[in-house]
Coordinates of C-alpha atoms in Angstrom, one line a residue:
Chain A
X16 CA -27.0 -12.3 -36.2
X17 CA -25.6 -8.7 -36.4
X18 CA -23.7 -7.6 -39.5
X19 CA -22.8 -4.0 -38.5
X20 CA -21.9 -3.0 -35.0
X21 CA -21.6 0.4 -33.5
X22 CA -19.4 0.5 -30.3
X23 CA -19.6 3.5 -28.1
X24 CA -16.5 4.1 -26.0
X25 CA -12.9 2.9 -26.7
X26 CA -11.9 1.7 -23.3
X27 CA -11.1 -1.9 -22.4
X28 CA -14.6 -3.0 -23.2
X29 CA -15.1 -1.0 -26.4
X30 CA -11.9 -1.4 -28.2
X31 CA -11.7 -5.1 -27.3
X32 CA -15.2 -5.6 -28.6
X33 CA -14.4 -3.8 -31.8
X34 CA -11.3 -5.9 -32.4
X35 CA -13.1 -9.1 -31.7
X36 CA -16.1 -8.2 -33.8
X37 CA -13.9 -7.3 -36.8
X38 CA -12.0 -10.6 -36.4
X39 CA -15.4 -12.4 -36.7
X40 CA -16.2 -10.4 -39.9
X41 CA -18.5 -7.8 -38.6
X42 CA -18.5 -4.3 -40.0
X43 CA -17.5 -2.2 -37.0
X44 CA -17.6 1.5 -36.2
X45 CA -15.9 2.5 -32.9
X46 CA -17.1 5.9 -31.6
X47 CA -15.0 7.7 -29.0
X48 CA -11.5 6.9 -30.2
X49 CA -10.1 10.2 -28.8
X50 CA -10.0 8.3 -25.5
X51 CA -8.4 5.1 -26.7
X52 CA -7.9 2.7 -23.8
X53 CA -10.4 4.6 -21.7
X54 CA -9.9 5.4 -18.0
X55 CA -7.7 2.3 -17.7
X56 CA -5.0 3.5 -20.1
X57 CA -5.5 7.2 -20.0
X58 CA -6.1 7.9 -16.3
X59 CA -6.1 4.7 -14.3
X60 CA -4.5 1.3 -14.4
X61 CA -1.5 2.0 -16.7
X62 CA -0.5 5.5 -15.5
X63 CA -0.7 4.4 -11.8
X64 CA 1.3 1.2 -12.5
X65 CA 3.9 3.2 -14.3
X66 CA 4.2 5.5 -11.3
X67 CA 4.3 2.6 -8.9
X68 CA 7.2 1.2 -10.9
X69 CA 9.0 4.5 -10.2
X70 CA 8.1 4.1 -6.5
X71 CA 9.4 0.6 -6.4
X72 CA 12.8 1.7 -7.9
X73 CA 12.9 4.5 -5.3
X74 CA 12.2 2.1 -2.5
X75 CA 14.8 -0.4 -3.7
X76 CA 17.4 2.4 -3.7
X77 CA 16.4 3.4 -0.2
X78 CA 16.9 -0.2 0.9
X79 CA 20.1 -0.7 -1.2
X80 CA 22.3 -1.3 1.8
X81 CA 20.1 -4.3 2.8
X82 CA 21.1 -5.9 -0.5
X83 CA 24.8 -5.1 -0.1
X84 CA 24.8 -2.1 -2.4
X85 CA 26.5 1.1 -1.2
X86 CA 25.2 4.3 -2.8
X87 CA 27.1 7.5 -3.0
X88 CA 25.1 10.7 -2.8
X89 CA 21.3 11.0 -2.4
X90 CA 18.4 9.4 -4.1
X91 CA 15.3 11.5 -4.9
X92 CA 12.1 11.3 -6.9
X93 CA 11.6 13.8 -9.7
X94 CA 7.8 14.2 -10.2
X95 CA 7.9 15.9 -13.7
X96 CA 10.1 13.1 -15.0
X97 CA 7.8 10.5 -13.6
X98 CA 4.9 12.2 -15.3
X99 CA 6.8 12.3 -18.6
X100 CA 7.4 8.5 -18.2
X101 CA 3.7 8.0 -17.7
X102 CA 3.0 10.0 -20.9
X103 CA 5.5 8.0 -22.8
X104 CA 4.1 4.6 -21.7
X105 CA 0.5 5.7 -22.3
X106 CA 1.5 7.0 -25.8
X107 CA 3.1 3.7 -26.6
X108 CA 0.0 1.7 -25.6
X109 CA -2.4 4.1 -27.3
X110 CA -0.3 3.7 -30.5
X111 CA -0.7 0.0 -30.1
X112 CA -4.5 0.1 -29.8
X113 CA -4.8 2.5 -32.8
X114 CA -2.5 0.3 -34.8
X115 CA -4.6 -2.8 -34.1
X116 CA -7.9 -1.0 -34.9
X117 CA -6.5 0.2 -38.2
X118 CA -5.0 -3.1 -39.1
X119 CA -8.3 -4.9 -38.6
X120 CA -10.2 -2.2 -40.5
X121 CA -12.3 -0.8 -37.6
X122 CA -13.9 2.5 -38.6
X123 CA -12.7 4.9 -35.9
X124 CA -14.8 8.0 -35.0
X125 CA -13.6 10.4 -32.4
X126 CA -16.3 12.3 -30.6
X127 CA -19.2 11.9 -28.2
X128 CA -22.1 9.6 -29.2
X129 CA -25.8 10.4 -28.6
X130 CA -28.6 8.0 -29.3
X131 CA -31.1 9.1 -31.8
X132 CA -33.1 5.8 -31.8
X133 CA -32.4 2.1 -31.1
X134 CA -30.3 1.7 -34.2
X135 CA -28.8 5.2 -34.7
X136 CA -26.3 7.4 -32.8
X137 CA -25.2 10.9 -33.6
X138 CA -21.5 11.8 -33.1
X139 CA -20.7 15.3 -31.8
X140 CA -24.1 16.5 -32.9
X141 CA -23.2 16.0 -36.6
X142 CA -22.6 12.7 -38.3
X143 CA -25.1 9.9 -37.8
X144 CA -24.1 6.3 -37.8
X145 CA -26.3 3.2 -37.6
X146 CA -25.9 -0.5 -37.1
X147 CA -28.0 -3.5 -36.4
X148 CA -26.3 -3.9 -33.0
X149 CA -25.0 -1.2 -30.6
X150 CA -22.6 -1.9 -27.7
X151 CA -22.5 0.8 -25.0
X152 CA -19.1 1.0 -23.3
X153 CA -19.0 4.5 -21.8
X154 CA -17.3 3.5 -18.6
X155 CA -17.4 5.4 -15.3
X156 CA -16.3 8.6 -13.6
X157 CA -15.2 9.3 -10.1
X158 CA -18.0 9.9 -7.6
X159 CA -17.6 13.3 -6.0
X160 CA -20.6 14.6 -4.0
X161 CA -21.1 18.3 -3.7
X162 CA -19.9 18.0 -0.1
X163 CA -16.4 17.9 -1.6
X164 CA -15.4 21.1 -3.5
X165 CA -13.4 19.4 -6.2
X166 CA -11.3 21.8 -8.1
X167 CA -8.7 19.4 -9.4
X168 CA -5.9 21.0 -7.4
X169 CA -6.5 21.3 -3.7
X170 CA -9.4 18.9 -3.8
X171 CA -8.9 16.3 -6.5
X172 CA -10.2 13.0 -7.8
X173 CA -8.2 10.2 -9.3
X174 CA -8.7 11.9 -12.7
X175 CA -6.7 14.9 -11.5
X176 CA -3.8 13.9 -9.3
X177 CA -1.5 12.6 -12.0
X178 CA -1.7 16.0 -13.7
X179 CA -0.6 17.9 -10.6
X180 CA 2.3 20.2 -11.3
X181 CA 3.8 19.6 -7.9
X182 CA 3.4 17.1 -5.1
X183 CA 1.8 18.3 -1.8
X184 CA 3.6 18.0 1.5
X185 CA 0.6 16.3 3.0
X186 CA -2.5 14.6 1.5
X187 CA -5.8 13.4 3.0
X188 CA -7.5 10.7 1.1
X189 CA -11.2 10.3 1.5
X190 CA -12.0 6.6 1.0
X191 CA -10.2 3.4 1.8
X192 CA -10.9 1.2 -1.2
X193 CA -8.7 0.2 -4.1
X194 CA -8.0 3.6 -5.6
X195 CA -7.5 5.2 -2.2
X196 CA -5.1 2.6 -1.0
X197 CA -3.0 2.5 -4.1
X198 CA -2.6 6.3 -4.0
X199 CA -1.9 6.2 -0.3
X200 CA 1.1 3.9 -0.9
X201 CA 2.2 5.8 -4.0
X202 CA 2.3 9.2 -2.4
X203 CA 3.8 7.8 0.8
X204 CA 6.7 6.5 -1.2
X205 CA 7.1 9.9 -2.8
X206 CA 7.5 11.5 0.6
X207 CA 4.0 12.9 1.0
X208 CA 2.5 12.7 4.5
X209 CA -0.7 10.7 3.9
X210 CA -3.9 10.2 5.9
X211 CA -6.7 7.9 4.8
X212 CA -10.3 8.4 6.1
X213 CA -12.4 5.3 5.6
X214 CA -16.1 4.8 6.4
X215 CA -15.7 1.1 7.4
X216 CA -13.3 -0.3 10.0
X217 CA -10.6 -1.4 7.7
X218 CA -8.7 -0.7 4.4
X219 CA -9.8 -2.5 1.3
X220 CA -13.1 -3.5 3.0
X221 CA -14.2 -5.7 0.1
X222 CA -11.2 -8.0 0.6
X223 CA -10.9 -10.8 3.1
X224 CA -10.3 -9.4 6.6
X225 CA -6.9 -11.2 6.7
X226 CA -5.8 -9.1 3.8
X227 CA -7.1 -5.9 5.2
X228 CA -5.3 -6.6 8.5
X229 CA -2.0 -6.9 6.8
X230 CA -2.5 -3.9 4.5
X231 CA -3.5 -1.9 7.7
X232 CA -0.3 -3.0 9.3
X233 CA 1.8 -2.1 6.3
X234 CA 0.2 1.3 6.4
X235 CA 1.2 1.8 10.0
X236 CA 4.8 0.6 9.3
X237 CA 5.0 3.3 6.7
X238 CA 3.4 5.9 8.9
X239 CA 0.3 6.2 6.7
X240 CA -2.4 7.4 9.1
X241 CA -5.5 5.3 8.7
X242 CA -8.6 6.7 10.2
X243 CA -11.3 4.0 10.4
X244 CA -15.1 4.2 10.8
X245 CA -15.2 7.9 9.9
X246 CA -17.4 9.8 7.5
X247 CA -16.4 13.3 6.4
X248 CA -19.5 15.5 6.9
X249 CA -17.8 18.8 6.1
X250 CA -14.7 19.8 4.2
X251 CA -13.2 23.2 4.6
X252 CA -10.7 24.6 2.1
X253 CA -8.5 27.7 2.4
X254 CA -5.3 28.8 0.7
X255 CA -3.1 26.6 2.9
X256 CA -5.1 23.5 3.9
X257 CA -8.0 21.2 3.5
X258 CA -9.7 20.2 6.7
X259 CA -12.1 17.3 7.1
X260 CA -14.7 17.2 9.9
X261 CA -17.2 14.7 11.2
X262 CA -19.8 16.1 13.6
X263 CA -17.8 19.2 14.1
X264 CA -14.7 17.2 15.1
X265 CA -11.5 17.6 13.0
X266 CA -10.7 14.2 11.5
X267 CA -7.6 15.3 9.5
X268 CA -6.1 18.2 7.6
X269 CA -3.6 18.4 4.8
X270 CA -2.3 20.6 2.1
X271 CA -4.5 18.8 -0.4
X272 CA -7.3 16.1 -0.6
X273 CA -8.0 13.2 -2.9
X274 CA -11.6 12.1 -3.0
X275 CA -11.6 8.4 -3.8
X276 CA -15.0 7.1 -2.6
X277 CA -15.9 5.2 -5.6
X278 CA -17.0 5.5 -9.3
X279 CA -20.3 5.8 -10.9
X280 CA -21.5 4.7 -14.4
X281 CA -21.0 7.4 -17.0
X282 CA -23.9 7.9 -19.4
X283 CA -23.5 11.7 -19.7
X284 CA -24.9 12.9 -23.0
X285 CA -25.6 9.4 -24.2
X286 CA -29.4 9.9 -24.3
X287 CA -29.9 6.1 -24.2
X288 CA -33.4 6.7 -23.0
X289 CA -34.2 7.7 -26.6
X290 CA -33.6 4.1 -27.5
X291 CA -35.6 2.9 -24.6
X292 CA -32.7 1.5 -22.6
X293 CA -33.4 0.7 -19.0
X294 CA -31.2 2.1 -16.2
X295 CA -30.8 0.9 -12.6
X296 CA -30.8 2.9 -9.4
X297 CA -27.1 3.7 -9.6
X298 CA -27.3 5.0 -13.1
X299 CA -26.0 1.7 -14.5
X300 CA -27.4 0.1 -17.6
X301 CA -29.2 -3.1 -16.8
X302 CA -28.0 -6.2 -18.7
X303 CA -28.7 -9.9 -18.7
X304 CA -25.9 -12.6 -18.6
X305 CA -25.1 -12.0 -22.3
X306 CA -24.7 -8.2 -21.6
X307 CA -27.9 -7.5 -23.5
X308 CA -30.1 -4.6 -22.4
X309 CA -33.8 -4.7 -22.4
X310 CA -33.6 -3.6 -26.1
X311 CA -32.4 -6.9 -27.8
X312 CA -30.1 -5.1 -30.3
X313 CA -28.4 -2.9 -27.7
X314 CA -25.7 -4.4 -25.4
X315 CA -23.6 -2.8 -22.7
X316 CA -20.2 -3.9 -21.2
X317 CA -17.8 -2.5 -18.7
X318 CA -18.2 0.0 -15.9
X319 CA -21.4 1.3 -17.3
X320 CA -23.0 -1.9 -16.1
X321 CA -21.6 -1.3 -12.6
X322 CA -21.0 -5.1 -12.1
X323 CA -17.3 -5.1 -11.3
X324 CA -15.5 -2.0 -12.3
X325 CA -12.3 -3.5 -13.5
X326 CA -10.7 -3.3 -16.9
X327 CA -10.3 -7.0 -17.4
X328 CA -13.9 -7.6 -16.4
X329 CA -14.9 -5.0 -19.0
X330 CA -13.0 -6.8 -21.7
X331 CA -14.4 -10.2 -20.7
X332 CA -17.9 -8.7 -20.7
X333 CA -17.2 -7.3 -24.2
X334 CA -16.3 -10.8 -25.4
X335 CA -19.5 -12.2 -24.1
X336 CA -21.6 -9.4 -25.7
X337 CA -19.9 -9.8 -29.1
X338 CA -20.2 -13.6 -29.0
X339 CA -23.9 -13.3 -28.3
X340 CA -24.6 -10.8 -31.0
X341 CA -22.8 -13.2 -33.4
X342 CA -25.5 -15.8 -32.5
X343 CA -23.4 -17.8 -30.1
X344 CA -24.4 -18.9 -26.5
X345 CA -21.4 -17.8 -24.5
X346 CA -20.9 -18.9 -21.0
X347 CA -22.1 -16.0 -18.7
X348 CA -19.3 -14.7 -16.5
X349 CA -19.1 -15.6 -12.8
X350 CA -18.3 -12.2 -11.5
X351 CA -16.9 -13.4 -8.1
X352 CA -14.4 -15.6 -9.9
X353 CA -12.9 -12.7 -11.8
X354 CA -9.5 -11.9 -10.2
X355 CA -9.2 -8.6 -8.4
X356 CA -5.8 -6.9 -8.0
X357 CA -4.7 -3.9 -5.9
X358 CA -1.3 -2.4 -6.4
X359 CA -0.5 -1.4 -2.8
X360 CA 2.9 -2.2 -1.4
X361 CA 2.8 -5.2 -1.1
X362 CA 0.3 -6.1 -3.8
X363 CA -3.1 -7.6 -3.0
X364 CA -4.9 -10.1 -5.3
X365 CA -8.0 -12.3 -4.8
X366 CA -10.5 -14.4 -6.6
X367 CA -13.6 -16.2 -5.4
X368 CA -15.3 -15.8 -2.1
X369 CA -13.9 -14.3 1.1
X370 CA -14.1 -16.5 4.2
X371 CA -17.0 -14.3 5.5
X372 CA -18.9 -14.5 2.3
X373 CA -18.5 -18.2 2.1
X374 CA -19.8 -18.6 5.7
X375 CA -22.7 -16.3 4.9
X376 CA -23.7 -18.7 2.2
X377 CA -24.0 -21.4 4.9
X378 CA -21.0 -23.4 3.6
X379 CA -18.9 -25.6 5.8
X380 CA -15.7 -23.5 5.4
X381 CA -12.1 -24.5 6.0
X382 CA -9.3 -22.1 5.5
X383 CA -5.5 -22.5 5.2
X384 CA -2.9 -19.8 5.1
X385 CA 0.8 -19.4 4.6
X386 CA 3.1 -16.5 5.3
X387 CA 5.5 -15.3 2.5
X388 CA 8.2 -14.9 5.2
X389 CA 8.5 -18.7 5.4
X390 CA 9.6 -18.8 1.7
X391 CA 13.3 -18.7 0.7
X392 CA 12.4 -16.7 -2.4
X393 CA 10.7 -14.0 -0.3
X394 CA 13.9 -13.7 1.8
X395 CA 16.1 -13.7 -1.2
X396 CA 14.2 -10.8 -2.8
X397 CA 13.9 -9.0 0.6
X398 CA 10.1 -8.9 0.3
X399 CA 8.8 -11.0 3.2
X400 CA 5.5 -9.3 4.2
X401 CA 2.3 -11.0 3.1
X402 CA 0.4 -14.2 3.1
X403 CA -1.8 -16.4 1.0
X404 CA -5.2 -17.5 2.4
X405 CA -7.1 -20.4 0.8
X406 CA -10.9 -20.7 1.4
X407 CA -12.3 -24.2 0.7
X408 CA -15.5 -26.2 1.2
X409 CA -14.6 -28.6 4.0
X410 CA -17.2 -31.2 2.8
X411 CA -16.0 -31.6 -0.8
X412 CA -12.7 -29.7 -0.9
X413 CA -14.0 -27.4 -3.6
X414 CA -11.9 -24.2 -3.8
X415 CA -14.1 -21.2 -2.9
X416 CA -11.6 -18.4 -2.9
X417 CA -7.9 -17.4 -2.7
X418 CA -6.7 -14.2 -1.1
X419 CA -3.2 -13.0 -1.2
X420 CA -1.1 -10.0 -0.1
X421 CA 2.6 -9.9 -0.9
X422 CA 5.1 -9.1 -3.6
X423 CA 3.9 -10.2 -7.1
X424 CA 0.5 -11.3 -5.9
X425 CA -1.2 -9.8 -8.9
X426 CA 0.8 -12.1 -11.1
X427 CA 0.1 -15.2 -9.0
X428 CA -3.7 -15.1 -8.6
X429 CA -4.4 -16.7 -12.0
X430 CA -3.6 -20.2 -10.7
X431 CA -6.5 -19.7 -8.3
X432 CA -8.7 -18.2 -11.1
X433 CA -8.3 -21.2 -13.3
X434 CA -9.2 -23.7 -10.5
X435 CA -12.2 -21.5 -9.5
X436 CA -13.4 -21.2 -13.1
X437 CA -13.5 -24.9 -13.6
X438 CA -15.0 -25.6 -10.1
X439 CA -11.9 -27.5 -9.0
X440 CA -10.8 -28.6 -5.6
X441 CA -8.0 -27.5 -3.3
X442 CA -6.6 -31.0 -3.7
X443 CA -5.7 -30.1 -7.3
X444 CA -3.5 -27.2 -6.1
X445 CA -1.9 -29.6 -3.5
X446 CA -1.2 -32.2 -6.2
X447 CA 0.3 -29.6 -8.6
X448 CA 4.0 -29.4 -8.2
X449 CA 5.0 -25.7 -7.7
X450 CA 8.5 -24.7 -8.7
X451 CA 11.1 -23.8 -6.1
X452 CA 12.2 -21.2 -5.4
X453 CA 9.1 -19.1 -6.2
X454 CA 6.6 -17.1 -4.3
X455 CA 3.9 -19.3 -5.8
X456 CA 5.0 -22.0 -3.3
X457 CA 2.9 -20.0 -0.8
X458 CA -0.3 -20.9 -2.7
X459 CA 0.7 -24.6 -2.5
X460 CA 1.5 -24.5 1.2
X461 CA -1.7 -22.5 2.0
X462 CA -3.7 -25.2 0.1
X463 CA -2.0 -27.9 2.1
X464 CA -2.6 -25.9 5.2
X465 CA -6.4 -26.2 4.7
X466 CA -5.8 -29.8 5.8
X467 CA -3.3 -28.9 8.5
X468 CA -0.2 -30.3 6.9
X469 CA 1.7 -27.5 5.1
X470 CA 5.2 -28.7 4.9
X471 CA 6.9 -25.5 6.2
X472 CA 4.8 -24.6 9.2
X473 CA 4.0 -26.3 12.5
X474 CA 1.8 -29.3 12.2
X475 CA -1.8 -28.7 13.2
X476 CA -4.0 -31.8 13.2
X477 CA -7.4 -31.1 11.9
X478 CA -10.4 -33.4 12.2
X479 CA -11.1 -34.8 8.7
X480 CA -14.8 -33.6 8.5
X481 CA -14.5 -30.6 10.7
X482 CA -11.4 -28.8 9.5
X483 CA -10.6 -25.9 11.7
X484 CA -10.4 -22.4 10.5
X485 CA -6.9 -21.2 11.3
X486 CA -7.5 -17.5 10.8
X487 CA -6.1 -16.8 14.3
X488 CA -2.6 -17.6 15.0
X489 CA -1.0 -17.9 18.4
X490 CA 2.5 -17.5 19.5
X491 CA 3.3 -21.1 19.1
X492 CA 7.0 -21.4 19.6
Chain B
X18 CA 19.9 -20.4 34.1
X19 CA 19.1 -18.4 37.2
X20 CA 15.5 -17.9 38.2
X21 CA 13.8 -14.6 37.4
X22 CA 12.2 -13.2 40.5
X23 CA 8.7 -11.7 40.2
X24 CA 8.3 -12.7 36.6
X25 CA 5.1 -14.7 35.7
X26 CA 4.5 -16.3 32.4
X27 CA 1.6 -17.5 30.3
X28 CA 1.6 -20.4 27.9
X29 CA 1.8 -17.8 25.1
X30 CA 5.4 -17.1 26.2
X31 CA 4.6 -13.7 27.5
X32 CA 5.6 -12.4 31.0
X33 CA 4.5 -9.8 33.4
X34 CA 6.1 -8.5 36.5
X35 CA 5.2 -5.8 39.1
X36 CA 6.3 -2.3 38.1
X37 CA 6.0 1.1 39.7
X38 CA 2.8 2.5 41.2
X39 CA 0.9 -0.8 41.3
X40 CA 1.4 -1.3 37.6
X41 CA 2.6 -4.4 35.8
X42 CA 5.1 -4.6 33.0
X43 CA 4.6 -7.0 30.0
X44 CA 7.0 -8.5 27.5
X45 CA 7.9 -11.8 25.7
X46 CA 10.1 -14.5 27.1
X47 CA 13.7 -15.1 26.1
X48 CA 12.6 -18.5 24.7
X49 CA 10.1 -16.8 22.5
X50 CA 12.5 -14.2 21.1
X51 CA 15.0 -17.0 20.5
X52 CA 12.4 -19.1 18.6
X53 CA 11.1 -16.1 16.7
X54 CA 14.5 -15.0 15.4
X55 CA 15.2 -11.5 14.4
X56 CA 12.2 -9.4 15.3
X57 CA 11.2 -7.0 12.5
X58 CA 8.1 -5.2 13.7
X59 CA 6.0 -5.1 16.9
X60 CA 2.5 -3.7 16.9
X61 CA 1.2 -2.6 20.4
X62 CA -1.9 -1.0 21.7
X63 CA -1.8 2.7 22.5
X64 CA -1.9 4.1 26.1
X65 CA -5.4 4.0 27.4
X66 CA -6.4 0.8 25.5
X67 CA -7.6 -2.1 27.5
X68 CA -6.2 -5.6 27.1
X69 CA -7.8 -8.9 28.1
X70 CA -6.0 -11.9 29.5
X71 CA -5.6 -14.6 26.9
X72 CA -6.5 -12.3 24.0
X73 CA -4.3 -10.8 21.4
X74 CA -2.9 -7.5 22.6
X75 CA -0.8 -6.9 19.5
X76 CA 1.3 -8.6 16.8
X77 CA 5.0 -9.5 16.6
X78 CA 6.6 -10.0 13.2
X79 CA 10.0 -11.7 13.0
X80 CA 11.9 -12.6 9.9
X81 CA 10.4 -16.1 10.2
X82 CA 6.8 -15.8 11.5
X83 CA 4.0 -13.4 12.4
X84 CA 2.2 -14.1 15.7
X85 CA -0.3 -12.6 18.0
X86 CA 0.9 -11.5 21.4
X87 CA -1.4 -13.0 24.1
X88 CA -2.0 -10.8 27.1
X89 CA -0.8 -12.5 30.3
X90 CA -3.1 -10.3 32.4
X91 CA -6.0 -7.9 31.8
X92 CA -5.7 -4.2 32.3
X93 CA -5.4 -0.7 30.9
X94 CA -2.3 0.3 29.1
X95 CA -0.5 3.2 30.9
X96 CA 2.8 3.3 29.0
X97 CA 4.1 1.8 25.7
X98 CA 7.8 1.2 25.0
X99 CA 7.9 3.4 21.9
X100 CA 11.5 2.7 21.3
X101 CA 10.6 -0.7 19.9
X102 CA 9.0 1.0 16.9
X103 CA 12.4 1.9 15.6
X104 CA 14.5 -0.9 17.2
X105 CA 12.3 -4.0 17.6
X106 CA 15.5 -6.1 17.9
X107 CA 15.8 -4.7 21.4
X108 CA 13.4 -7.5 22.3
X109 CA 16.0 -10.0 21.0
X110 CA 18.8 -8.4 22.9
X111 CA 17.0 -7.8 26.2
X112 CA 13.6 -9.5 26.4
X113 CA 13.3 -9.1 30.2
X114 CA 14.6 -5.5 30.6
X115 CA 15.0 -3.0 27.7
X116 CA 12.7 -5.0 25.5
X117 CA 9.6 -4.6 27.7
X118 CA 6.5 -3.8 25.7
X119 CA 3.7 -2.4 27.9
X120 CA 3.1 -1.1 31.4
X121 CA -0.5 -1.6 32.5
X122 CA -2.8 -0.9 35.4
X123 CA -4.1 -4.4 36.1
X124 CA -7.8 -5.2 36.2
X125 CA -8.0 -8.4 38.2
X126 CA -4.9 -9.3 40.0
X127 CA -6.3 -12.8 40.8
X128 CA -5.6 -13.5 37.1
X129 CA -1.9 -13.7 38.2
X130 CA -2.8 -17.1 39.9
X131 CA -3.2 -18.6 36.4
X132 CA 0.4 -17.8 35.4
X133 CA 3.6 -19.8 35.9
X134 CA 6.6 -18.6 37.8
X135 CA 10.0 -18.9 36.0
X136 CA 10.7 -22.3 37.4
X137 CA 7.4 -23.7 36.1
X138 CA 7.7 -21.9 32.8
X139 CA 11.2 -23.3 32.3
X140 CA 9.7 -26.8 32.9
X141 CA 6.8 -26.0 30.5
X142 CA 9.1 -25.1 27.6
X143 CA 11.2 -28.2 28.4

């Protein structure tokens, strides 16, 4: 069992590991505290959610009349004030992390760590620290191939856009994944003319197709131009515009571009090879189910492992790593059951398998879905777009996945995560009374719909052993 | 209700009728719009797209439900009623006239034999 732990990186994996290890009585040194909270807090989750909160207020004002509110004068967004609010929120949360680290007695070292050997790291080329366990949590950075001349201004990554002094009139986003789609809706709300170029045929290609379909539709409603099945082969930049081409054909042009085609593990300057740590083909550190590298005293957690680049996954991995170095046998994480949330408008959330993934595993799949617009609460709040889709095993009713798009979906997905985590059935959701009036009623009705008897939708009789997939809906009036 | 001359319906509650220049015009029935309630959004294919009888040509969202629009006849879209993008409730107000959705150049006119005239459609919806 480890007695002294060196944690490299202070993001959602690193600082959480440091707090947990100290609580368990380990002597802990956390290196990299100049970036407390990591990408999530400094440049990612929290800044963008703060900005989305501004966008939500703006949109509510624009729709005030729908709620019986008359406004006098005009409503406009003020970008510098929104940035100031982001700084304020981030500052508050950084203060919270630093306070917790101090209160627990974690030794905090700002600076970049470089491995000297399997037990020792050097910080900023000066001080050396050692431990009998080391946890690498150095995160990830945006992927930006040389094809895209990233300068942080005209051609930017997600690390840059929140620092822009002004907003562009138009923006082309390369990529159609989580980061790309969140920024597409954000900048659209702020009045920017947005185009999205995606290599696959749909936005959020890792989500269930039913979810992508609705997000694509919501994009069209907002006049966000989505260009599917397109790969930028050449990007031209001059003083006035960024132009994206494929095979000589202009795909889109805009005042600025955001390159959001993914993230890659960050091991810059780490020199983990000096300790003998094995890396994978994508530059990720290879780990076992306990987040242990090929060197038994060295662990890795978070984006550096490239398993699921989400903050809460990083924290969960950190918990597993620390528990294991304490001599416990923690339950390895089931990556597919970790909830995934995307803060588009409306929000997207999912956990478990998509319908396609479940079918590819050869399972006898049955799906049920329910539209938000059939809920009283959705109408009361004026947010009727969206649905919940439940994927179940038709043979034994085991819940395989839940996929939702709609207002507050990110808050609602955890019901599904709990059932998935314990290998429960869709019947358990059906038998659980859901409060009225809530949006969570959509989960209940979607679960009932797996069997064809959702209370608030037309009755569809499904054969008991061969439940029909109801992914296609017809005009059945 | 008086009979609509020239209008043919499928079981998906969509109609088509002859238009100018050997084209056909497509929309949804009055019964459909009444059942759907206030229509909030209509997604239609662009001019030049092909549609296939019985398959979804687009989507209609009302305040109550979201449904596919099933093509009553196959063909190539030659004109889209763009005004529906900003005022989809035109379909509620005038499903057979101003609320038309597409004008198409038909592929196989024999497909029309599979549709119901207004009298039969009225009986179908009971």
